[in-house]
CSV table of C-alpha atoms in Angstrom, one decimal:
chain,number,residue,atom,x,y,z
A,496,MET,CA,-43.9,-24.7,5.3
A,497,ASN,CA,-46.0,-24.8,2.1
A,498,LYS,CA,-49.2,-26.8,1.7
A,499,ILE,CA,-47.6,-29.5,-0.4
A,500,ALA,CA,-45.0,-30.2,2.3
A,501,GLN,CA,-47.7,-30.1,5.0
A,502,THR,CA,-49.8,-32.6,3.1
A,503,LEU,CA,-46.8,-35.0,2.6
A,504,LEU,CA,-45.9,-34.7,6.3
A,505,TRP,CA,-49.4,-35.4,7.4
A,506,THR,CA,-49.7,-38.4,5.1
A,507,SER,CA,-46.4,-39.9,6.2
A,508,ASN,CA,-47.4,-39.5,9.8
A,509,VAL,CA,-50.7,-41.3,9.3
A,510,LEU,CA,-48.9,-44.2,7.5
A,511,THR,CA,-46.1,-44.5,10.0
A,512,PHE,CA,-48.3,-43.9,13.1
A,513,GLY,CA,-46.5,-40.6,14.0
A,514,ALA,CA,-42.9,-41.9,13.6
A,515,VAL,CA,-42.0,-39.3,11.0
A,516,ARG,CA,-43.3,-36.5,13.2
A,517,LYS,CA,-41.1,-37.6,16.1
A,518,VAL,CA,-38.0,-37.7,13.8
A,519,TYR,CA,-38.9,-34.4,12.4
A,520,GLU,CA,-39.2,-32.8,15.8
A,521,ARG,CA,-35.7,-34.0,16.8
A,522,ALA,CA,-32.9,-31.6,15.9
A,523,PHE,CA,-29.2,-31.1,16.8
A,524,TYR,CA,-29.9,-27.5,17.6
A,525,GLU,CA,-32.8,-26.8,19.9
A,526,GLY,CA,-33.5,-23.6,17.9
A,527,ALA,CA,-34.3,-25.8,14.8
A,528,LYS,CA,-36.7,-28.1,16.6
A,529,GLN,CA,-40.3,-28.0,15.4
A,530,THR,CA,-42.9,-28.6,18.0
A,531,ARG,CA,-46.6,-27.9,18.6
A,532,LEU,CA,-45.7,-24.6,20.3
A,533,ASN,CA,-43.6,-23.2,17.4
A,534,ARG,CA,-45.4,-24.6,14.5
A,535,ASP,CA,-46.2,-21.1,13.3
A,536,PHE,CA,-42.4,-20.4,13.1
A,537,ASN,CA,-41.7,-22.3,9.9
A,538,ILE,CA,-39.4,-20.1,7.8
A,539,GLN,CA,-38.0,-21.0,4.4
A,540,ASN,CA,-34.5,-20.0,3.1
A,541,ASN,CA,-34.5,-18.1,-0.1
A,542,HIS,CA,-32.9,-15.3,-2.1
A,543,PHE,CA,-33.2,-12.1,0.0
A,544,GLU,CA,-35.1,-10.1,-2.7
A,545,LEU,CA,-37.5,-13.0,-3.2
A,546,GLN,CA,-38.2,-13.1,0.5
A,547,ALA,CA,-38.3,-9.4,1.4
A,548,SER,CA,-39.4,-7.6,-1.7
A,549,ALA,CA,-43.1,-8.3,-1.1
A,550,ASP,CA,-42.9,-6.6,2.4
A,551,ARG,CA,-40.6,-3.7,1.4
A,552,ASP,CA,-43.3,-1.3,0.2
A,553,MET,CA,-45.6,-1.9,3.2
A,554,LEU,CA,-42.7,-1.4,5.6
A,555,ARG,CA,-41.8,1.8,3.9
A,556,ALA,CA,-45.4,3.1,4.0
A,557,ARG,CA,-45.8,2.3,7.7
A,558,ALA,CA,-42.4,3.8,8.6
A,559,ARG,CA,-43.3,7.0,6.8
A,560,TRP,CA,-46.6,7.2,8.7
A,561,LEU,CA,-44.8,6.6,12.0
A,562,SER,CA,-42.1,9.1,11.2
A,563,ALA,CA,-44.7,11.8,10.5
A,564,ASN,CA,-46.9,11.0,13.6
A,565,ASN,CA,-44.9,9.3,16.3
A,566,PRO,CA,-42.8,11.6,18.6
A,567,ILE,CA,-40.4,8.8,19.6
A,568,CYS,CA,-39.6,8.2,15.9
A,569,LYS,CA,-39.1,11.9,15.4
A,570,SER,CA,-36.8,12.1,18.4
A,571,ILE,CA,-34.7,9.1,17.4
A,572,ASP,CA,-34.3,10.2,13.7
A,573,ASN,CA,-33.5,13.8,14.6
A,574,SER,CA,-30.9,12.6,17.2
A,575,ILE,CA,-29.2,10.4,14.6
A,576,ILE,CA,-29.2,13.1,11.8
A,577,LYS,CA,-27.9,15.8,14.1
A,578,ASN,CA,-25.0,13.6,15.3
A,579,VAL,CA,-24.2,12.2,11.8
A,580,VAL,CA,-24.6,15.3,9.8
A,581,GLY,CA,-25.0,18.2,12.2
A,582,ASN,CA,-23.8,21.4,10.6
A,583,GLY,CA,-22.5,19.4,7.7
A,584,ILE,CA,-19.7,17.1,6.7
A,585,SER,CA,-17.1,19.3,5.0
A,586,LEU,CA,-14.4,18.5,2.5
A,587,GLN,CA,-10.6,19.1,2.6
A,588,SER,CA,-8.5,18.1,-0.4
A,589,ARG,CA,-5.3,16.5,0.6
A,590,ILE,CA,-3.3,15.8,-2.5
A,591,ASN,CA,0.2,14.5,-1.5
A,592,LYS,CA,3.0,17.0,-2.3
A,593,ASN,CA,5.3,14.1,-2.9
A,594,GLU,CA,3.1,12.8,-5.6
A,595,VAL,CA,1.9,15.9,-7.4
A,596,LYS,CA,3.8,19.1,-8.1
A,597,ASN,CA,2.2,22.2,-6.7
A,598,ALA,CA,-0.1,20.0,-4.6
A,599,GLU,CA,-1.0,22.9,-2.2
A,600,ASP,CA,-2.2,25.0,-5.1
A,601,PHE,CA,-4.3,22.1,-6.4
A,602,ASN,CA,-5.8,21.6,-2.9
A,603,ASN,CA,-6.7,25.2,-2.6
A,604,LYS,CA,-8.2,25.4,-6.1
A,605,ILE,CA,-10.3,22.2,-5.6
A,606,GLU,CA,-11.6,23.4,-2.2
A,607,THR,CA,-12.5,26.8,-3.6
A,608,LEU,CA,-14.4,25.2,-6.5
A,609,TRP,CA,-16.1,22.7,-4.3
A,610,ASN,CA,-17.3,25.3,-1.8
A,611,GLU,CA,-18.8,27.2,-4.7
A,612,PHE,CA,-20.3,24.1,-6.2
A,613,ILE,CA,-22.2,22.9,-3.1
A,614,LYS,CA,-24.4,26.0,-3.1
A,615,LYS,CA,-28.0,24.9,-3.9
A,616,GLN,CA,-28.1,26.7,-7.3
A,617,ASN,CA,-25.0,24.8,-8.5
A,618,PHE,CA,-25.3,21.5,-6.7
A,619,ASP,CA,-29.0,20.5,-6.9
A,620,VAL,CA,-30.6,20.2,-10.4
A,621,THR,CA,-33.8,21.5,-8.8
A,622,GLY,CA,-32.0,24.4,-7.1
A,623,ARG,CA,-33.6,23.6,-3.8
A,624,ALA,CA,-31.0,21.6,-1.7
A,625,SER,CA,-27.5,22.6,-0.7
A,626,PHE,CA,-24.9,20.0,0.1
A,627,ARG,CA,-25.7,20.0,3.8
A,628,LYS,CA,-29.4,19.7,3.3
A,629,PHE,CA,-28.7,16.9,0.7
A,630,GLN,CA,-26.8,15.0,3.4
A,631,LYS,CA,-29.6,15.3,5.9
A,632,MET,CA,-32.2,14.1,3.3
A,633,LEU,CA,-30.0,11.1,2.4
A,634,VAL,CA,-29.7,10.0,6.0
A,635,LYS,CA,-33.4,10.6,6.7
A,636,ALA,CA,-34.3,8.5,3.6
A,637,LYS,CA,-32.1,5.7,4.7
A,638,LEU,CA,-33.6,5.6,8.2
A,639,VAL,CA,-37.2,5.7,7.1
A,640,ASP,CA,-37.3,4.3,3.6
A,641,GLY,CA,-34.2,2.2,3.9
A,642,GLU,CA,-32.6,3.6,0.8
A,643,SER,CA,-32.3,6.5,-1.6
A,644,LEU,CA,-31.2,7.2,-5.2
A,645,ILE,CA,-29.0,10.0,-6.5
A,646,ASN,CA,-29.3,10.8,-10.1
A,647,CYS,CA,-26.1,12.3,-11.6
A,648,ILE,CA,-27.1,14.7,-14.4
A,649,TRP,CA,-24.9,16.4,-16.9
A,650,THR,CA,-26.2,19.9,-17.9
A,651,LYS,CA,-25.1,22.7,-20.2
A,652,ASP,CA,-23.7,24.7,-17.3
A,653,LYS,CA,-20.3,25.9,-18.5
A,654,LYS,CA,-18.6,26.0,-15.1
A,655,PHE,CA,-20.4,23.3,-13.2
A,656,PRO,CA,-22.0,20.9,-15.7
A,657,LEU,CA,-22.6,18.2,-13.1
A,658,LYS,CA,-25.8,18.4,-11.0
A,659,PHE,CA,-27.3,15.9,-8.5
A,660,GLN,CA,-30.9,14.9,-8.0
A,661,LEU,CA,-32.3,13.1,-5.1
A,662,ILE,CA,-34.9,10.5,-6.1
A,663,GLU,CA,-37.3,8.6,-3.8
A,664,VAL,CA,-37.4,4.9,-4.4
A,665,ASP,CA,-41.1,4.9,-5.2
A,666,GLN,CA,-40.0,5.7,-8.8
A,667,LEU,CA,-38.3,2.3,-9.2
A,668,ASP,CA,-40.3,0.1,-11.5
A,669,ILE,CA,-40.9,-3.1,-9.6
A,670,SER,CA,-43.1,-4.7,-12.4
A,671,LYS,CA,-40.1,-5.5,-14.7
A,672,LYS,CA,-38.5,-8.9,-14.1
A,673,ARG,CA,-36.2,-9.4,-17.1
A,674,ASN,CA,-34.2,-7.4,-19.6
A,675,ASN,CA,-32.7,-9.7,-22.2
A,676,ASP,CA,-30.5,-12.1,-20.2
A,677,ASN,CA,-30.4,-10.0,-17.1
A,678,THR,CA,-32.6,-10.3,-14.0
A,679,ILE,CA,-34.3,-7.3,-12.5
A,680,PHE,CA,-35.0,-7.3,-8.8
A,681,SER,CA,-37.5,-4.6,-7.7
A,682,GLY,CA,-36.2,-2.1,-10.4
A,683,VAL,CA,-32.5,-3.0,-10.1
A,684,GLU,CA,-31.0,-4.8,-13.1
A,685,ILE,CA,-28.1,-7.1,-12.4
A,686,ASP,CA,-25.7,-9.1,-14.6
A,687,SER,CA,-24.7,-12.7,-14.2
A,688,PHE,CA,-22.3,-11.9,-11.5
A,689,GLY,CA,-24.9,-10.0,-9.4
A,690,LYS,CA,-23.5,-6.6,-10.2
A,691,PRO,CA,-26.1,-3.8,-10.6
A,692,ILE,CA,-25.8,-2.4,-14.1
A,693,ALA,CA,-28.9,-0.4,-14.5
A,694,TYR,CA,-31.9,1.1,-12.7
A,695,HIS,CA,-35.4,1.2,-14.1
A,696,LEU,CA,-37.2,4.3,-13.0
A,697,LYS,CA,-40.7,5.5,-13.7
A,698,THR,CA,-41.0,8.7,-15.7
A,699,GLU,CA,-43.5,9.8,-13.0
A,700,VAL,CA,-44.4,8.3,-9.6
A,701,ASN,CA,-47.7,6.9,-10.7
A,702,SER,CA,-46.7,6.2,-14.3
A,703,PHE,CA,-46.8,2.7,-15.9
A,704,SER,CA,-43.9,3.5,-18.2
A,705,SER,CA,-40.3,3.5,-17.1
A,706,LYS,CA,-36.8,4.4,-18.4
A,707,ARG,CA,-33.6,2.5,-18.0
A,708,PHE,CA,-30.7,4.4,-16.4
A,709,ASP,CA,-27.1,3.2,-16.5
A,710,ALA,CA,-25.7,2.3,-13.1
A,711,LYS,CA,-22.8,4.6,-13.6
A,712,ASN,CA,-25.1,7.6,-13.4
A,713,ILE,CA,-27.0,6.4,-10.3
A,714,ILE,CA,-25.7,6.3,-6.8
A,715,HIS,CA,-27.8,3.9,-4.7
A,716,PHE,CA,-27.4,4.7,-1.0
A,717,TYR,CA,-28.4,1.9,1.3
A,718,ASP,CA,-26.9,-0.6,3.8
A,719,ALA,CA,-27.0,-4.2,2.7
A,720,GLU,CA,-27.0,-7.1,5.2
A,721,ARG,CA,-27.0,-10.0,2.8
A,722,VAL,CA,-25.2,-10.8,-0.5
A,723,THR,CA,-28.4,-11.2,-2.4
A,724,GLN,CA,-29.8,-7.9,-1.2
A,725,TYR,CA,-30.1,-5.2,-3.9
A,726,ARG,CA,-32.5,-2.8,-2.2
A,727,GLY,CA,-32.6,-1.3,1.3
A,728,ILE,CA,-35.1,-2.1,4.1
A,729,SER,CA,-36.5,0.5,6.4
A,730,GLU,CA,-34.7,0.7,9.8
A,731,TYR,CA,-38.1,0.7,11.4
A,732,ALA,CA,-38.7,-2.9,10.4
A,733,GLN,CA,-37.9,-4.5,13.7
A,734,THR,CA,-39.8,-1.9,15.8
A,735,ILE,CA,-42.9,-1.1,13.7
A,736,ASN,CA,-45.3,-3.2,15.8
A,737,ASN,CA,-43.8,-2.0,19.0
A,738,LEU,CA,-44.2,1.6,17.9
A,739,LYS,CA,-47.8,1.0,16.8
A,740,ASP,CA,-48.7,-0.7,20.1
A,741,PHE,CA,-47.0,2.1,22.0
A,742,GLN,CA,-49.1,4.7,20.2
A,743,ALA,CA,-52.3,2.7,20.6
A,744,TYR,CA,-51.7,2.2,24.3
A,745,ASN,CA,-50.8,5.8,24.9
A,746,ASP,CA,-53.9,7.0,23.1
A,747,SER,CA,-56.1,4.7,25.2
A,748,GLU,CA,-54.5,6.0,28.4
A,749,ILE,CA,-55.2,9.6,27.3
A,750,ILE,CA,-58.8,8.8,26.4
A,751,LYS,CA,-59.4,7.0,29.7
A,752,ASN,CA,-58.0,9.8,31.8
A,753,ARG,CA,-59.9,12.4,29.8
A,754,VAL,CA,-63.2,10.5,30.6
A,755,LEU,CA,-62.3,10.2,34.3
A,756,ALA,CA,-61.4,13.9,34.5
A,757,SER,CA,-64.6,15.0,32.8
A,758,PHE,CA,-67.5,16.0,35.1
A,759,ALA,CA,-70.9,15.1,33.8
A,760,THR,CA,-74.4,15.0,35.2
A,761,PHE,CA,-77.0,12.4,34.2
A,762,ILE,CA,-80.7,13.0,35.1
A,763,LYS,CA,-82.7,9.8,35.3
A,764,THR,CA,-86.4,10.0,34.5
A,765,SER,CA,-88.9,8.0,36.6
A,766,ASN,CA,-92.0,6.3,35.2
A,767,VAL,CA,-94.9,8.7,34.5
A,768,GLY,CA,-98.6,8.0,34.9
A,769,GLY,CA,-101.4,8.0,32.3
A,770,ASN,CA,-102.4,5.7,29.5
A,771,ILE,CA,-99.9,3.8,27.4
A,772,PHE,CA,-99.9,6.4,24.7
A,773,GLY,CA,-99.4,9.2,27.1
A,774,ASP,CA,-96.5,7.3,28.7
A,775,LYS,CA,-94.7,6.9,25.3
A,776,LYS,CA,-95.1,10.5,24.4
A,777,LEU,CA,-94.0,11.8,27.8
A,778,ALA,CA,-91.0,9.4,27.8
A,779,GLU,CA,-89.9,10.7,24.4
A,780,LYS,CA,-90.2,14.3,25.6
A,781,SER,CA,-88.4,13.8,28.9
A,782,GLY,CA,-85.5,11.8,27.7
A,783,SER,CA,-83.0,12.2,24.8
A,784,SER,CA,-83.3,9.8,21.9
A,785,ASP,CA,-79.6,10.2,21.0
A,786,PRO,CA,-77.4,7.5,22.4
A,787,ILE,CA,-74.5,8.5,24.6
A,788,LYS,CA,-71.3,8.1,22.5
A,789,GLU,CA,-68.9,10.2,24.5
A,790,ILE,CA,-68.6,12.1,27.8
A,791,THR,CA,-67.4,15.7,27.7
A,792,ALA,CA,-66.6,18.1,30.5
A,793,GLY,CA,-69.7,19.8,32.0
A,794,MET,CA,-72.1,17.6,30.0
A,795,ILE,CA,-75.8,17.3,31.3
A,796,LYS,CA,-77.7,14.4,29.8
A,797,TYR,CA,-81.3,13.5,30.3
A,798,LEU,CA,-81.9,9.7,30.3
A,799,ARG,CA,-85.0,8.0,29.0
A,800,PRO,CA,-87.0,6.0,31.4
A,801,GLY,CA,-85.3,2.7,32.2
A,802,GLU,CA,-81.9,3.9,31.1
A,803,GLU,CA,-79.0,3.9,33.5
A,804,VAL,CA,-75.3,4.9,33.2
A,805,ALA,CA,-72.8,2.1,33.9
A,806,THR,CA,-69.0,2.6,33.7
A,807,VAL,CA,-66.4,-0.1,33.0
A,808,GLN,CA,-63.9,-0.2,35.8
A,809,SER,CA,-60.3,-0.8,35.0
A,810,ASN,CA,-58.6,-3.6,36.9
A,811,GLN,CA,-55.2,-2.2,36.2
A,812,LEU,CA,-53.2,-2.2,39.4
A,813,GLY,CA,-50.7,0.4,40.4
A,814,ASN,CA,-49.1,2.9,38.0
A,815,SER,CA,-48.1,0.6,35.2
A,816,TYR,CA,-48.2,3.3,32.5
A,817,ASN,CA,-44.7,4.7,33.3
A,818,ASP,CA,-43.2,1.2,33.4
A,819,PHE,CA,-44.9,0.3,30.1
A,820,ILE,CA,-43.6,3.5,28.4
A,821,LYS,CA,-40.0,3.0,29.6
A,822,ASN,CA,-39.9,-0.7,28.7
A,823,THR,CA,-41.4,-0.1,25.2
A,824,ILE,CA,-39.0,2.8,24.5
A,825,ARG,CA,-36.1,0.6,25.6
A,826,ILE,CA,-37.2,-2.1,23.1
A,827,ILE,CA,-37.6,0.5,20.4
A,828,SER,CA,-34.2,2.1,21.2
A,829,ALA,CA,-32.5,-1.4,21.1
A,830,GLY,CA,-34.1,-2.0,17.7
A,831,ARG,CA,-32.8,1.3,16.4
A,832,ASP,CA,-29.3,0.7,18.0
A,833,ILE,CA,-29.2,3.8,20.1
A,834,SER,CA,-29.4,4.4,23.9
A,835,TYR,CA,-32.6,4.9,25.8
A,836,GLU,CA,-31.4,8.2,27.0
A,837,LEU,CA,-30.8,9.6,23.5
A,838,ALA,CA,-34.2,8.3,22.3
A,839,ILE,CA,-36.3,10.0,25.0
A,840,ARG,CA,-33.8,12.6,26.2
A,841,ASP,CA,-34.2,11.3,29.8
A,842,TYR,CA,-31.0,11.6,31.8
A,843,SER,CA,-32.5,11.5,35.2
A,844,GLN,CA,-31.2,8.0,36.0
A,845,VAL,CA,-27.6,8.3,34.8
A,846,ASN,CA,-24.3,9.4,36.2
A,847,PHE,CA,-21.1,10.4,34.4
A,848,SER,CA,-19.9,6.8,33.9
A,849,SER,CA,-23.2,5.4,32.6
A,850,ALA,CA,-23.8,8.5,30.4
A,851,ARG,CA,-20.3,8.2,29.0
A,852,ALA,CA,-20.7,4.5,28.3
A,853,SER,CA,-24.0,5.1,26.5
A,854,LEU,CA,-22.4,8.0,24.5
A,855,ILE,CA,-19.5,5.8,23.4
A,856,GLN,CA,-21.9,3.2,22.0
A,857,ASP,CA,-24.0,5.8,20.4
A,858,ASN,CA,-20.9,7.4,18.8
A,859,LYS,CA,-20.0,4.0,17.3
A,860,ARG,CA,-23.4,3.9,15.7
A,861,PHE,CA,-22.9,7.4,14.3
A,862,ASP,CA,-19.4,6.6,13.1
A,863,ASP,CA,-20.9,3.6,11.2
A,864,GLU,CA,-23.5,5.9,9.5
A,865,GLN,CA,-20.8,8.5,8.6
A,866,ILE,CA,-18.5,5.9,7.1
A,867,LEU,CA,-21.3,4.5,5.0
A,868,LEU,CA,-22.3,8.0,3.9
A,869,VAL,CA,-18.7,8.8,2.9
A,870,GLU,CA,-18.0,5.5,1.1
A,871,ASP,CA,-21.2,5.0,-0.7
A,872,ALA,CA,-22.3,8.6,-1.5
A,873,LEU,CA,-19.8,11.5,-0.7
A,874,ASN,CA,-16.7,9.9,-2.3
A,875,PRO,CA,-18.4,9.0,-5.6
A,876,MET,CA,-20.0,12.4,-5.7
A,877,PHE,CA,-16.7,14.2,-5.1
A,878,GLU,CA,-14.9,12.1,-7.8
A,879,MET,CA,-17.6,12.9,-10.3
A,880,PHE,CA,-17.3,16.6,-9.3
A,881,VAL,CA,-13.5,16.7,-10.0
A,882,ASP,CA,-14.1,15.0,-13.3
A,883,SER,CA,-16.7,17.6,-14.2
A,884,VAL,CA,-14.6,20.6,-13.4
A,885,VAL,CA,-11.6,19.1,-15.3
A,886,LEU,CA,-13.9,18.6,-18.4
A,887,SER,CA,-15.3,22.1,-18.1
A,888,GLY,CA,-11.8,23.6,-17.9
A,889,ALA,CA,-12.5,25.2,-14.5
A,890,LEU,CA,-9.6,23.1,-13.1
A,891,GLN,CA,-6.4,22.7,-15.1
A,892,VAL,CA,-4.6,19.4,-14.4
A,893,PRO,CA,-1.5,17.6,-15.7
A,894,ASN,CA,-1.9,15.2,-18.7
A,895,ASP,CA,-1.7,12.2,-16.4
A,896,TYR,CA,-4.9,13.0,-14.6
A,897,TRP,CA,-7.1,10.4,-16.4
A,898,SER,CA,-4.5,7.6,-16.1
A,899,ASN,CA,-3.6,8.5,-12.4
A,900,LYS,CA,-6.8,9.9,-11.0
A,901,GLU,CA,-6.1,8.4,-7.5
A,902,LYS,CA,-3.3,11.0,-7.0
A,903,TYR,CA,-5.6,13.9,-7.5
A,904,ILE,CA,-8.7,12.8,-5.8
A,905,LYS,CA,-7.7,12.8,-2.1
A,906,ALA,CA,-10.7,13.7,0.0
A,907,VAL,CA,-10.6,14.1,3.8
A,908,TRP,CA,-14.1,14.5,5.2
A,909,ILE,CA,-14.3,16.6,8.4
A,910,MET,CA,-17.2,15.4,10.6
A,911,PRO,CA,-19.3,17.7,12.7
A,912,THR,CA,-18.3,18.4,16.3
A,913,ARG,CA,-19.5,16.1,19.0
A,914,GLU,CA,-19.9,17.4,22.6
A,915,TRP,CA,-18.5,15.6,25.6
A,916,VAL,CA,-20.3,14.5,28.7
A,917,ASP,CA,-17.8,16.3,31.0
A,918,PRO,CA,-15.3,18.3,28.9
A,919,LEU,CA,-12.8,18.8,31.6
A,920,LYS,CA,-12.5,15.0,32.4
A,921,ASP,CA,-12.4,14.1,28.7
A,922,ILE,CA,-9.7,16.7,27.9
A,923,LYS,CA,-7.6,15.4,30.7
A,924,SER,CA,-8.1,11.9,29.5
A,925,ILE,CA,-7.1,12.8,25.9
A,926,GLU,CA,-4.1,14.8,27.2
A,927,SER,CA,-2.9,11.7,29.1
A,928,GLU,CA,-3.4,9.5,26.0
A,929,ILE,CA,-1.2,11.9,23.9
A,930,LYS,CA,1.5,11.9,26.6
A,931,LEU,CA,1.5,8.1,26.7
A,932,GLY,CA,1.6,7.9,22.9
A,933,LEU,CA,-1.8,6.3,22.7
A,934,ASN,CA,-3.4,9.1,20.8
A,935,SER,CA,-2.3,12.0,18.5
A,936,ARG,CA,-3.3,15.7,18.3
A,937,THR,CA,-4.6,15.0,14.8
A,938,ARG,CA,-7.0,12.4,15.9
A,939,ALA,CA,-8.0,14.4,19.0
A,940,ALA,CA,-8.8,17.4,16.7
A,941,ALA,CA,-10.8,15.1,14.3
A,942,GLY,CA,-12.8,13.9,17.2
A,943,LYS,CA,-14.0,17.5,17.7
A,944,GLY,CA,-14.7,18.0,14.0
A,945,ARG,CA,-11.6,20.0,13.3
A,946,ASN,CA,-8.4,19.6,11.3
A,947,PHE,CA,-5.2,19.9,13.2
A,948,GLU,CA,-3.4,21.7,10.4
A,949,ASP,CA,-6.1,24.3,10.4
A,950,ILE,CA,-5.8,24.8,14.1
A,951,ILE,CA,-2.0,25.3,13.8
A,952,GLU,CA,-2.5,27.9,11.0
A,953,GLU,CA,-5.1,29.7,13.0
A,954,GLN,CA,-2.8,29.8,16.1
A,955,ILE,CA,0.1,31.2,14.0
A,956,ASN,CA,-2.1,33.8,12.4
A,957,GLU,CA,-3.4,34.8,15.8
A,958,GLU,CA,0.2,35.2,17.2
A,959,LYS,CA,1.1,37.3,14.1
A,960,LEU,CA,-1.9,39.5,14.6
A,961,ILE,CA,-1.2,40.0,18.3
A,962,ALA,CA,2.5,40.8,17.6
A,963,GLU,CA,1.5,43.3,14.9
A,964,LYS,CA,-1.1,45.0,17.1
A,965,ARG,CA,1.3,45.2,20.1
A,966,LYS,CA,4.0,46.7,17.9
A,967,LYS,CA,1.6,49.4,16.6
A,968,ALA,CA,0.7,50.2,20.1
A,969,GLY,CA,4.3,50.5,21.2
A,970,LEU,CA,4.1,47.4,23.5
A,971,GLU,CA,6.7,44.7,24.0
A,972,PRO,CA,6.1,41.4,22.2
A,973,VAL,CA,4.5,38.7,24.3
A,974,LEU,CA,6.8,35.7,25.0
A,975,VAL,CA,5.0,32.5,24.3
A,976,GLU,CA,5.8,29.6,26.7
A,977,GLU,CA,6.9,26.4,25.1
C-alpha cells in the first residue's frame, strides 16, 4: 500500500471512528483479509515487468554468488544439467518418405552435415563451444540467471555460413524505455500486441551505448510464467534467503566447533608490589597489550592484571544441527522442484518404492526442461541451420523447399540415457506394458535415449556379421529363435 492510500485510510478511520478499518479488514477470502498481523503483506497487482524488473539484477547477482560458493546449489544444478543434457541431446532427421521423394537420402545428408556443423569450429562463432557444451551452458544460464540469449550470426564461411553466439543477459540495455511507438521492457522491444520484435544489446558489458538487434536473429531462452513477462527470473529466487541462512548457520557451527576443539592456555598475572609507576610498568611487561580476537590450537596467552577469560555457553539442546541441515535442504529442494535425495545424494532413508517415486517426479521435471530446450532453442537453431546449408548449396533440395519447409524440417531429438533404480524390475514392468499394449518398443527405447530403428539396424548388422564370420570359419549358421 502506497503512502497516499495509507494517509487516506488513516484519515477515513479517524473521521468514522474506525468503521472503515473494520470494513477493510473483512474479506470474502481469508487470504485477502488485512489485519494487524499481516499489515506488511500488502502487495499490489501490476504488469510483471514493472513489478519484477527492479529485483531481477539483484536476484541474478546473488544467484551467481551462491552458484559459485554454495555446495548445495552446485549439486542441484549439476544434477539437473546431467539429467537434462548428459552426453548431449542428439538429432535424427525424419523426413517422411510419403511426402518427399528420396527421403532417406535427404535424412542421411542432413544428419551428416549436422554432425559436421556441431563441431565447435563450425558451430560457435568464437570457436570455443561444441553443440553439447552449448546445451549445458544454456541450461546452466537458465537455472542461475533465469535466461540466456543466442545471437544467430551469418558469416562468410562458404559451407556453414551460420554461426551461433551465446550472450549473457548483462548486455541487455535496461536504460531504454521507448523506441518510436514501441515499449522497451528491460532491453526487449515489443509491439502493440506484446510480441518481441527487437533486442537492445550493449556493444560491451559496461558500455553506455547499445545496438538494436532484430528479434529474428535472436533466440531468447527462458521460461515465462505470466503473459506480461518478457525476461526470465533466476530459479534461485524462492530459495535465496534459505540458501544464505543455511550457509551462515553452517559457517557458525564450524567456527563454534573449531573454537571448542582448540586447546589454549591462558596465564593470569597477579598484582605486583612497588609504587604505582612500578606497578604500571610491570603490568605492561607481564601481560600482552593485544586484545584476544581468536583462539587457535596450542595458543598460550599472557593476560594483563585484572583480565579474565570468559566463554559464552551455547544453550542449544541436543544435536539440532543435523535436523536443521535436513529441513533446510528439503525446503531448498522443494523450491527447486527436485527431490531431497537428488539434491544431497543421500539415499540412506529410501527403499526401492520411495526411490522410484522420487525418480519419477524428478524425471518429469527433467522432461519439462528438455521440452523447453527443444521447443525454444534447438528447433529454431536446426531450422536456421537447414536454411543456411540450402543457401550455401551444401544441401540440394527440390524447388518447393521454401514454400513447404515443414516437409523437410523434421527433427527428432534423442535424449540422453536415464538409469533405472532397479533395472531388472523396470525391464519386467516395461515388458508387461508392451505385452498388454500399454507401451511400445519405440517409446521404451526412447526412454533409454535410443532410437528403435537404430537398434533394429544394429541387430541386423550383428546377425549378418556373425553369419559371415561363422561361414568363413566353416561353422553352421546359428538359428535365431523367434
